[in-house]
Amino acid sequence: MAKVRGLLLAGLLGVLLTGVLAVSPASATTPAPTVAITRVSELHQAPPGPVLDPTETDKANTEKSKSKIIAGGAAVALLAIVFFGRRHRIKRRKAGG
């Protein structure tokens, strides 16, 4: 396990160092880009947001509520199976020995 950990650490260190060495010389040799600023004569307004239909929103909320109720019911059923299964196992263990 220690060999795997050591190899993983060496690999990560190698990737980190090659990434740093590859980035730093390239950034030192390239000149800084020139930025041109232009003035926009027109003002652009953002388009209005989406129009929400209340009936679709209510329908989506109803579907979401149904799915939550189904998931909650499944969770309760699984919890009951685990609870009663452990209870049965404990009773069987006490009766057997």
PDB file of C-alpha atoms in Angstrom:
ATOM      1  CA  MET A   1       0.000   0.000   0.000  1.00  0.00           C
ATOM      2  CA  ALA A   2       2.912   2.324   0.763  1.00  0.00           C
ATOM      3  CA  LYS A   3       4.362   1.730  -2.719  1.00  0.00           C
ATOM      4  CA  VAL A   4       1.075   2.698  -4.345  1.00  0.00           C
ATOM      5  CA  ARG A   5       0.853   5.819  -2.206  1.00  0.00           C
ATOM      6  CA  GLY A   6       4.436   6.746  -3.056  1.00  0.00           C
ATOM      7  CA  LEU A   7       3.885   6.206  -6.780  1.00  0.00           C
ATOM      8  CA  LEU A   8       0.711   8.268  -6.676  1.00  0.00           C
ATOM      9  CA  LEU A   9       2.471  11.084  -4.850  1.00  0.00           C
ATOM     10  CA  ALA A  10       5.401  10.993  -7.281  1.00  0.00           C
ATOM     11  CA  GLY A  11       3.021  11.044 -10.251  1.00  0.00           C
ATOM     12  CA  LEU A  12       1.073  14.015  -8.893  1.00  0.00           C
ATOM     13  CA  LEU A  13       4.285  15.877  -8.123  1.00  0.00           C
ATOM     14  CA  GLY A  14       5.571  15.174 -11.633  1.00  0.00           C
ATOM     15  CA  VAL A  15       2.374  16.456 -13.241  1.00  0.00           C
ATOM     16  CA  LEU A  16       2.442  19.541 -11.052  1.00  0.00           C
ATOM     17  CA  LEU A  17       6.068  20.338 -11.849  1.00  0.00           C
ATOM     18  CA  THR A  18       5.711  19.762 -15.588  1.00  0.00           C
ATOM     19  CA  GLY A  19       2.606  21.944 -15.599  1.00  0.00           C
ATOM     20  CA  VAL A  20       4.401  24.744 -13.754  1.00  0.00           C
ATOM     21  CA  LEU A  21       7.537  24.517 -15.890  1.00  0.00           C
ATOM     22  CA  ALA A  22       5.560  24.444 -19.118  1.00  0.00           C
ATOM     23  CA  VAL A  23       3.521  27.510 -18.169  1.00  0.00           C
ATOM     24  CA  SER A  24       6.181  29.773 -16.674  1.00  0.00           C
ATOM     25  CA  PRO A  25       8.701  29.941 -19.611  1.00  0.00           C
ATOM     26  CA  ALA A  26       5.936  30.427 -22.165  1.00  0.00           C
ATOM     27  CA  SER A  27       4.445  33.342 -20.246  1.00  0.00           C
ATOM     28  CA  ALA A  28       7.866  35.000 -19.881  1.00  0.00           C
ATOM     29  CA  THR A  29       8.693  34.898 -23.618  1.00  0.00           C
ATOM     30  CA  THR A  30       5.379  36.134 -25.041  1.00  0.00           C
ATOM     31  CA  PRO A  31       4.678  39.880 -25.092  1.00  0.00           C
ATOM     32  CA  ALA A  32       1.611  41.278 -23.388  1.00  0.00           C
ATOM     33  CA  PRO A  33      -1.400  41.540 -25.722  1.00  0.00           C
ATOM     34  CA  THR A  34      -2.560  44.993 -26.802  1.00  0.00           C
ATOM     35  CA  VAL A  35      -6.092  45.887 -25.827  1.00  0.00           C
ATOM     36  CA  ALA A  36      -8.135  48.239 -27.981  1.00  0.00           C
ATOM     37  CA  ILE A  37     -11.024  50.080 -26.376  1.00  0.00           C
ATOM     38  CA  THR A  38     -13.923  51.122 -28.554  1.00  0.00           C
ATOM     39  CA  ARG A  39     -16.908  53.198 -27.581  1.00  0.00           C
ATOM     40  CA  VAL A  40     -20.384  51.868 -28.282  1.00  0.00           C
ATOM     41  CA  SER A  41     -22.794  54.539 -29.442  1.00  0.00           C
ATOM     42  CA  GLU A  42     -26.001  52.575 -28.834  1.00  0.00           C
ATOM     43  CA  LEU A  43     -27.260  51.264 -25.550  1.00  0.00           C
ATOM     44  CA  HIS A  44     -28.393  47.677 -25.747  1.00  0.00           C
ATOM     45  CA  GLN A  45     -31.057  46.567 -23.331  1.00  0.00           C
ATOM     46  CA  ALA A  46     -31.101  43.024 -22.121  1.00  0.00           C
ATOM     47  CA  PRO A  47     -34.063  40.999 -23.354  1.00  0.00           C
ATOM     48  CA  PRO A  48     -36.859  40.538 -20.827  1.00  0.00           C
ATOM     49  CA  GLY A  49     -36.804  37.439 -18.682  1.00  0.00           C
ATOM     50  CA  PRO A  50     -38.908  34.354 -19.293  1.00  0.00           C
ATOM     51  CA  VAL A  51     -42.661  34.573 -18.897  1.00  0.00           C
ATOM     52  CA  LEU A  52     -43.912  32.134 -16.284  1.00  0.00           C
ATOM     53  CA  ASP A  53     -47.328  30.597 -16.737  1.00  0.00           C
ATOM     54  CA  PRO A  54     -48.994  29.964 -13.338  1.00  0.00           C
ATOM     55  CA  THR A  55     -50.756  26.824 -14.556  1.00  0.00           C
ATOM     56  CA  GLU A  56     -47.485  25.251 -15.692  1.00  0.00           C
ATOM     57  CA  THR A  57     -45.838  26.244 -12.417  1.00  0.00           C
ATOM     58  CA  ASP A  58     -48.641  24.633 -10.408  1.00  0.00           C
ATOM     59  CA  LYS A  59     -48.426  21.491 -12.537  1.00  0.00           C
ATOM     60  CA  ALA A  60     -44.657  21.285 -12.008  1.00  0.00           C
ATOM     61  CA  ASN A  61     -45.074  21.786  -8.256  1.00  0.00           C
ATOM     62  CA  THR A  62     -47.705  19.041  -8.144  1.00  0.00           C
ATOM     63  CA  GLU A  63     -45.443  16.607 -10.002  1.00  0.00           C
ATOM     64  CA  LYS A  64     -42.534  17.479  -7.709  1.00  0.00           C
ATOM     65  CA  SER A  65     -44.704  16.922  -4.637  1.00  0.00           C
ATOM     66  CA  LYS A  66     -45.828  13.521  -5.944  1.00  0.00           C
ATOM     67  CA  SER A  67     -42.256  12.431  -6.542  1.00  0.00           C
ATOM     68  CA  LYS A  68     -41.252  13.577  -3.054  1.00  0.00           C
ATOM     69  CA  ILE A  69     -44.143  11.633  -1.512  1.00  0.00           C
ATOM     70  CA  ILE A  70     -43.155   8.488  -3.451  1.00  0.00           C
ATOM     71  CA  ALA A  71     -39.506   8.848  -2.392  1.00  0.00           C
ATOM     72  CA  GLY A  72     -40.554   9.424   1.227  1.00  0.00           C
ATOM     73  CA  GLY A  73     -42.783   6.346   1.158  1.00  0.00           C
ATOM     74  CA  ALA A  74     -39.961   4.238  -0.239  1.00  0.00           C
ATOM     75  CA  ALA A  75     -37.617   5.534   2.472  1.00  0.00           C
ATOM     76  CA  VAL A  76     -40.131   4.664   5.210  1.00  0.00           C
ATOM     77  CA  ALA A  77     -40.650   1.172   3.753  1.00  0.00           C
ATOM     78  CA  LEU A  78     -36.896   0.518   3.631  1.00  0.00           C
ATOM     79  CA  LEU A  79     -36.469   1.826   7.174  1.00  0.00           C
ATOM     80  CA  ALA A  80     -39.232  -0.508   8.362  1.00  0.00           C
ATOM     81  CA  ILE A  81     -37.593  -3.481   6.626  1.00  0.00           C
ATOM     82  CA  VAL A  82     -34.260  -2.723   8.288  1.00  0.00           C
ATOM     83  CA  PHE A  83     -35.823  -2.118  11.720  1.00  0.00           C
ATOM     84  CA  PHE A  84     -37.927  -5.268  11.754  1.00  0.00           C
ATOM     85  CA  GLY A  85     -35.148  -7.352  10.214  1.00  0.00           C
ATOM     86  CA  ARG A  86     -32.724  -6.372  12.961  1.00  0.00           C
ATOM     87  CA  ARG A  87     -35.390  -6.929  15.584  1.00  0.00           C
ATOM     88  CA  HIS A  88     -36.055 -10.413  14.207  1.00  0.00           C
ATOM     89  CA  ARG A  89     -32.331 -11.209  14.089  1.00  0.00           C
ATOM     90  CA  ILE A  90     -31.842 -10.096  17.713  1.00  0.00           C
ATOM     91  CA  LYS A  91     -34.796 -12.225  18.889  1.00  0.00           C
ATOM     92  CA  ARG A  92     -33.461 -15.249  16.993  1.00  0.00           C
ATOM     93  CA  ARG A  93     -29.979 -14.732  18.463  1.00  0.00           C
ATOM     94  CA  LYS A  94     -31.361 -14.484  22.034  1.00  0.00           C
ATOM     95  CA  ALA A  95     -33.517 -17.576  21.580  1.00  0.00           C
ATOM     96  CA  GLY A  96     -30.677 -19.610  20.094  1.00  0.00           C
ATOM     97  CA  GLY A  97     -27.993 -18.949  22.587  1.00  0.00           C
TER      98      GLY A  97
END
